[in-house]
PDB file of N, CA and C in Angstrom:
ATOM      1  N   UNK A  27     121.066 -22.944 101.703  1.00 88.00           N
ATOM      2  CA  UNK A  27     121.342 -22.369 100.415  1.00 88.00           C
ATOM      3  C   UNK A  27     122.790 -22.690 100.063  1.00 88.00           C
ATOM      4  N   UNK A  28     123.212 -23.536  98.946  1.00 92.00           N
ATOM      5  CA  UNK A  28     124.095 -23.278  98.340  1.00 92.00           C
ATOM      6  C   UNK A  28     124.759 -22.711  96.951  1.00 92.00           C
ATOM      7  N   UNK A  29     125.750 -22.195  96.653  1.00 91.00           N
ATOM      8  CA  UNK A  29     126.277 -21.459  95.537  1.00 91.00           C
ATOM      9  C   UNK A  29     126.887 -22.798  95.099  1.00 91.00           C
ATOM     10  N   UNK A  30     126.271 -23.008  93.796  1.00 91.00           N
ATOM     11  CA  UNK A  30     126.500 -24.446  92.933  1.00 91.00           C
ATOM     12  C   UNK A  30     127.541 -24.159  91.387  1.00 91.00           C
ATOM     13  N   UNK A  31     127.591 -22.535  91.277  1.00 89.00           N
ATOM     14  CA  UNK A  31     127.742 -22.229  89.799  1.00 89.00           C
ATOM     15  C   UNK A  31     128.125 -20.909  89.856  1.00 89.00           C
ATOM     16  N   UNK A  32     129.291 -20.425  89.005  1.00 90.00           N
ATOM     17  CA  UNK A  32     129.337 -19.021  89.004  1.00 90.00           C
ATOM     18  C   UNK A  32     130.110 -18.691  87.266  1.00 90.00           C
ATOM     19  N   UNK A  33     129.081 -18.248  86.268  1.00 89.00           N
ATOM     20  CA  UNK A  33     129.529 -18.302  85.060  1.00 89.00           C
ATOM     21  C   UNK A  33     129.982 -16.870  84.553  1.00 89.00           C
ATOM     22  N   UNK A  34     131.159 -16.968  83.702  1.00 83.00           N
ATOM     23  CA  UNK A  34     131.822 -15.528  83.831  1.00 83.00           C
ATOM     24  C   UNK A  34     131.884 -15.497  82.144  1.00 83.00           C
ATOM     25  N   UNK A  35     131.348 -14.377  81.532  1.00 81.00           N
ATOM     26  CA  UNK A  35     131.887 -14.655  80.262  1.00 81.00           C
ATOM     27  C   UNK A  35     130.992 -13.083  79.947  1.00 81.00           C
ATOM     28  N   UNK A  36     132.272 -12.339  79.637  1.00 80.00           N
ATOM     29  CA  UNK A  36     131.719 -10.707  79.744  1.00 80.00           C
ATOM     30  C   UNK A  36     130.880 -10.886  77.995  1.00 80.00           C
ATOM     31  N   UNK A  37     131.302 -11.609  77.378  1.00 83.00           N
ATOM     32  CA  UNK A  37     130.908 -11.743  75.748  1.00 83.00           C
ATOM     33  C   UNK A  37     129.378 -11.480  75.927  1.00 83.00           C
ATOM     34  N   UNK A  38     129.040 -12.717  76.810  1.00 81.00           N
ATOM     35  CA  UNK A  38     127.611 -13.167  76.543  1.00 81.00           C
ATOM     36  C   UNK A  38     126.923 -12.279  77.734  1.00 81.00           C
ATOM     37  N   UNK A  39     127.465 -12.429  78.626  1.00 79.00           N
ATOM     38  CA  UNK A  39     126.443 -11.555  79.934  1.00 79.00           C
ATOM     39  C   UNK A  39     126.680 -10.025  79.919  1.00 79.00           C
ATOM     40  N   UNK A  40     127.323 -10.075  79.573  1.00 80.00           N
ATOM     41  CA  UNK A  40     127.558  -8.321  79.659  1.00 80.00           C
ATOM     42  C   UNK A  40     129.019  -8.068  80.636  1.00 80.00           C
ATOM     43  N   UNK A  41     129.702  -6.910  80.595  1.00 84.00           N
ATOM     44  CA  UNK A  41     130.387  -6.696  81.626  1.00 84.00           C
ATOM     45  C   UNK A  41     130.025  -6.022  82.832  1.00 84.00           C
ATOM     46  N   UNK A  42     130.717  -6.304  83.660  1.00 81.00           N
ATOM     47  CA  UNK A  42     130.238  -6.331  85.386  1.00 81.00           C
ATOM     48  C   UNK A  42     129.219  -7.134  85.601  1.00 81.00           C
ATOM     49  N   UNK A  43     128.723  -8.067  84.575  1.00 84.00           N
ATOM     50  CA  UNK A  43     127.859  -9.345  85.437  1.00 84.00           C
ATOM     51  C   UNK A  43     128.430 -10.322  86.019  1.00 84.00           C
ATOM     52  N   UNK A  44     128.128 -11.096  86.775  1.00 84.00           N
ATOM     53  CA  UNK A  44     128.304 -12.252  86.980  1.00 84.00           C
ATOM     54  C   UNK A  44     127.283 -13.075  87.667  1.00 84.00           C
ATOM     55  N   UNK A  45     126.581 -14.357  86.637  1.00 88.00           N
ATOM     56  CA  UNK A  45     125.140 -14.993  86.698  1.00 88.00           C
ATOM     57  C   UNK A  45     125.748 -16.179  88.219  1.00 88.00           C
ATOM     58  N   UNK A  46     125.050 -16.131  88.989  1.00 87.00           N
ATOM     59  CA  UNK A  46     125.385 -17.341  90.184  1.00 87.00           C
ATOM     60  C   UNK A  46     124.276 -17.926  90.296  1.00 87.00           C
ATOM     61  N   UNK A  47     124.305 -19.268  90.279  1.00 90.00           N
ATOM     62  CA  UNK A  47     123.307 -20.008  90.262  1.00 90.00           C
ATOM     63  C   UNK A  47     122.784 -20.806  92.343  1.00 90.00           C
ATOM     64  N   UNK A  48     122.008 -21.003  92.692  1.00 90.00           N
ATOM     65  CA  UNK A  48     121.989 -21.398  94.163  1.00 90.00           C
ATOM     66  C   UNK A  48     120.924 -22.142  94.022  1.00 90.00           C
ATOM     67  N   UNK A  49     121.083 -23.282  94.683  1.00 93.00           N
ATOM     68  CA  UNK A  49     120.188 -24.355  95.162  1.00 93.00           C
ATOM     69  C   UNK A  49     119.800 -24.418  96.742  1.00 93.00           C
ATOM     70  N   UNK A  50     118.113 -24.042  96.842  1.00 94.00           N
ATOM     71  CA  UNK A  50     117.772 -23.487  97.913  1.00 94.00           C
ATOM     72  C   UNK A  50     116.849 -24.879  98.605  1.00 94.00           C
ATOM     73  N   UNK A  51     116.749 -25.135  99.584  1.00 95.00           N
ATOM     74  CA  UNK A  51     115.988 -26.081 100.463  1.00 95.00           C
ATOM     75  C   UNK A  51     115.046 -25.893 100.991  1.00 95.00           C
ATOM     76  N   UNK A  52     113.628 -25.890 101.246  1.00 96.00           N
ATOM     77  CA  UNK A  52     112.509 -25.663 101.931  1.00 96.00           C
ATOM     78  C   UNK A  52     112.663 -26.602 103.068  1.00 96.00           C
ATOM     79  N   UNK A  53     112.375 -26.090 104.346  1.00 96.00           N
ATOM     80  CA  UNK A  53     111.997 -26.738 105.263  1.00 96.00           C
ATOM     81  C   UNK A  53     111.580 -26.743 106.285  1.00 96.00           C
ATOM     82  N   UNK A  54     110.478 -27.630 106.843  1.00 96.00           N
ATOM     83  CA  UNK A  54     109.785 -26.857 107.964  1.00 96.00           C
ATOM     84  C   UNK A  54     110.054 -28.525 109.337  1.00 96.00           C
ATOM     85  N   UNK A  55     110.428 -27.817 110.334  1.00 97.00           N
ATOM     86  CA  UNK A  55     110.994 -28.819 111.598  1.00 97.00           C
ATOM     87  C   UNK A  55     109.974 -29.912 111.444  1.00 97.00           C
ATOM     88  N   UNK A  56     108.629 -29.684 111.441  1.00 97.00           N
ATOM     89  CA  UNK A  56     107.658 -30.497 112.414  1.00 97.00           C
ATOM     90  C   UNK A  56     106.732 -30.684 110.833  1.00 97.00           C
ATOM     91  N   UNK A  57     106.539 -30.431 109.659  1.00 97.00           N
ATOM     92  CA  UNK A  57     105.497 -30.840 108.682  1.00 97.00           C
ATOM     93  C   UNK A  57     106.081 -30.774 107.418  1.00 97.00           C
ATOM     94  N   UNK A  58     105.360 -31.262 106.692  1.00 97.00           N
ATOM     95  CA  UNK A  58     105.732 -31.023 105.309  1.00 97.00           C
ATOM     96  C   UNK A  58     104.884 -29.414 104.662  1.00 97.00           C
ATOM     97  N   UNK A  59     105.642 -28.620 104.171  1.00 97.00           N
ATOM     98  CA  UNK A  59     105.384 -27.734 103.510  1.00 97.00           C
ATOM     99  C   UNK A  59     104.184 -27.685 102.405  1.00 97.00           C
ATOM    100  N   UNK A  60     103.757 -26.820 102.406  1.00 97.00           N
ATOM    101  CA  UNK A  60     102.667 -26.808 101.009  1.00 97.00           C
ATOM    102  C   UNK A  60     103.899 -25.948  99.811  1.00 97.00           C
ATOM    103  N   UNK A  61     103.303 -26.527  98.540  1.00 97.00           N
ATOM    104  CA  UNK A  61     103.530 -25.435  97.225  1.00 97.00           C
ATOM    105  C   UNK A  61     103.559 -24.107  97.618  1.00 97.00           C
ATOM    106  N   UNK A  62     102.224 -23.637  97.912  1.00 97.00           N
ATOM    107  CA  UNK A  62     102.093 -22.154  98.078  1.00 97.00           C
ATOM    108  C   UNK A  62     103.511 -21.898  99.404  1.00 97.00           C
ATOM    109  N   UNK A  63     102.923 -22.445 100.057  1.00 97.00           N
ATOM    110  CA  UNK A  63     104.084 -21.162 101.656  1.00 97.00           C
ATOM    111  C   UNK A  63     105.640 -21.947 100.943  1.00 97.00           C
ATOM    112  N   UNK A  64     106.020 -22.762  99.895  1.00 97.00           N
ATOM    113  CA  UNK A  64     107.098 -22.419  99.554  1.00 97.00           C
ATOM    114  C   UNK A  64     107.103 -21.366  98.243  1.00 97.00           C
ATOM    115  N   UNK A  65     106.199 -21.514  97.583  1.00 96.00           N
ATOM    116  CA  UNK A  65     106.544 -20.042  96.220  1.00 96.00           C
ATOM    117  C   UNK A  65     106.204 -18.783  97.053  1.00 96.00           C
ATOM    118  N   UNK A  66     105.746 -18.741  97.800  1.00 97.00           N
ATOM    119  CA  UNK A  66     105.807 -17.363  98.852  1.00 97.00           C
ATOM    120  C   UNK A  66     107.399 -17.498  99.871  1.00 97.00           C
ATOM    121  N   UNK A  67     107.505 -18.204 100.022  1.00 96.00           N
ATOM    122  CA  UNK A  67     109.246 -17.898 101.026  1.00 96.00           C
ATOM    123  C   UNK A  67     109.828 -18.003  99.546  1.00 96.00           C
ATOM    124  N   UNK A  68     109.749 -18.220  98.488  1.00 95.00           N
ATOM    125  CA  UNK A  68     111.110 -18.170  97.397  1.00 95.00           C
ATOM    126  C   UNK A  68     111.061 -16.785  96.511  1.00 95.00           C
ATOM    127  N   UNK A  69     109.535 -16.318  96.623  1.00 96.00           N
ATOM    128  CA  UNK A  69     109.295 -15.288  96.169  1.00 96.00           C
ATOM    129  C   UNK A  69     109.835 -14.037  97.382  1.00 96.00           C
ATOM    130  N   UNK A  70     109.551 -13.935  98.467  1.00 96.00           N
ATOM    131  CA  UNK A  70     110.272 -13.434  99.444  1.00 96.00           C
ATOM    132  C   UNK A  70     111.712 -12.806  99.161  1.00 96.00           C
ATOM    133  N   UNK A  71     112.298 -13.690  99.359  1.00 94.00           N
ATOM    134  CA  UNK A  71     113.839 -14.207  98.987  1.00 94.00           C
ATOM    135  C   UNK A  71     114.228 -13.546  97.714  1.00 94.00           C
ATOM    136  N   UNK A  72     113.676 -13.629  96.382  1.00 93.00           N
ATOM    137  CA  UNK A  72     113.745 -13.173  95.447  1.00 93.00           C
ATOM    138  C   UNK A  72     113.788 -11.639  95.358  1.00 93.00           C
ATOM    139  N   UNK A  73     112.941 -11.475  96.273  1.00 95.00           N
ATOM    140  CA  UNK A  73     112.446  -9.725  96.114  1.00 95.00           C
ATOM    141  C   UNK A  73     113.641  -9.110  96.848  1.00 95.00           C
ATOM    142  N   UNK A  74     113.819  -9.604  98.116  1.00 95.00           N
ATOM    143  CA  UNK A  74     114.968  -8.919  98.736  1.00 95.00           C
ATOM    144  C   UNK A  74     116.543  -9.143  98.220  1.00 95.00           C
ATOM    145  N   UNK A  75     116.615 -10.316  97.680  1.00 90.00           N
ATOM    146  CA  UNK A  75     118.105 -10.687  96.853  1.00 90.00           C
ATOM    147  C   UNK A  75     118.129  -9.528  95.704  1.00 90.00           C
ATOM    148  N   UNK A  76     117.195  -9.495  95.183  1.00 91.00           N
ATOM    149  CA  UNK A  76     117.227  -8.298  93.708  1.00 91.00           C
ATOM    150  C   UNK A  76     117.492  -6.688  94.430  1.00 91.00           C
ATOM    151  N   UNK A  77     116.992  -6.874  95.338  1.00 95.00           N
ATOM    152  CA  UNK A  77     116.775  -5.065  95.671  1.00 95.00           C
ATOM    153  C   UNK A  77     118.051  -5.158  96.189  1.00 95.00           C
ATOM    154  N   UNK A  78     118.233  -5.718  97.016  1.00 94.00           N
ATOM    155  CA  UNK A  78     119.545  -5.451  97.779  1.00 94.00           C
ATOM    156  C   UNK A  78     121.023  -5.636  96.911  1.00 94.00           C
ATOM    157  N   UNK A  79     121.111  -6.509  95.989  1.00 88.00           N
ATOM    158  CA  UNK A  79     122.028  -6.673  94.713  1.00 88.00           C
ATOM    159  C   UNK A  79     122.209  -5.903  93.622  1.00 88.00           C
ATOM    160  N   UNK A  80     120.818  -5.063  92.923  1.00 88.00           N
ATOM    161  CA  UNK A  80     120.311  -4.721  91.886  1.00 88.00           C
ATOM    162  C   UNK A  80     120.571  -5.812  91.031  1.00 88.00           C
ATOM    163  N   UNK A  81     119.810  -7.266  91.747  1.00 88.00           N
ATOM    164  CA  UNK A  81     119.930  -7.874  90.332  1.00 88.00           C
ATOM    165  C   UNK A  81     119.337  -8.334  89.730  1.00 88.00           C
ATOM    166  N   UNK A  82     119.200  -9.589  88.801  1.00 88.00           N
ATOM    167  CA  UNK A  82     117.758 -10.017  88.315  1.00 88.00           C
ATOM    168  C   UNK A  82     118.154 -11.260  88.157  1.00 88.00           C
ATOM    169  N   UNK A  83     116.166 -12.352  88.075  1.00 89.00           N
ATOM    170  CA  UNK A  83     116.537 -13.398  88.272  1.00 89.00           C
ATOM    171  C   UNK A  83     116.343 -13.541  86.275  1.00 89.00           C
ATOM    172  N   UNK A  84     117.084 -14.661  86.171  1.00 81.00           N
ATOM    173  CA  UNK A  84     117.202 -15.287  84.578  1.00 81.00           C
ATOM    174  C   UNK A  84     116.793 -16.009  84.521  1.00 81.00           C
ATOM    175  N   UNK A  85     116.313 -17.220  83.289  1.00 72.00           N
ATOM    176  CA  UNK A  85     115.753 -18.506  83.103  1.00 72.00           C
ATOM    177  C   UNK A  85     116.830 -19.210  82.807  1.00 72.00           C
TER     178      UNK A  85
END
């Protein structure tokens, strides 16, 4: 996982936001991954990043 982006602009996001953008990697040692068991590990990930942050994901 890397942090690629961090946009600050209280105008448009609100204050006390700050939107961070991350570019995440699937990968499995020994096969290639399916679609599904990666939108299930990103959905995973998602659920616990929000709860634990209170935050939300954006488009």
């Amino acid at each position: 996982m890397t942090l690629f982006d961090v946009y600050r602009d209280e105008r448009r996001v609100g204050a006390g936001k700050k939107p961070m953008a991350y570019r995440l990697s699937y990968r499995h040692a020994e096969r290639t991954l399916t679609s599904e068991e990666v939108e299930k590990a990103h959905a995973k990930i998602v659920k616990k990043l929000t709860a634990a942050t209170n935050g939300e994901v954006r488009s």
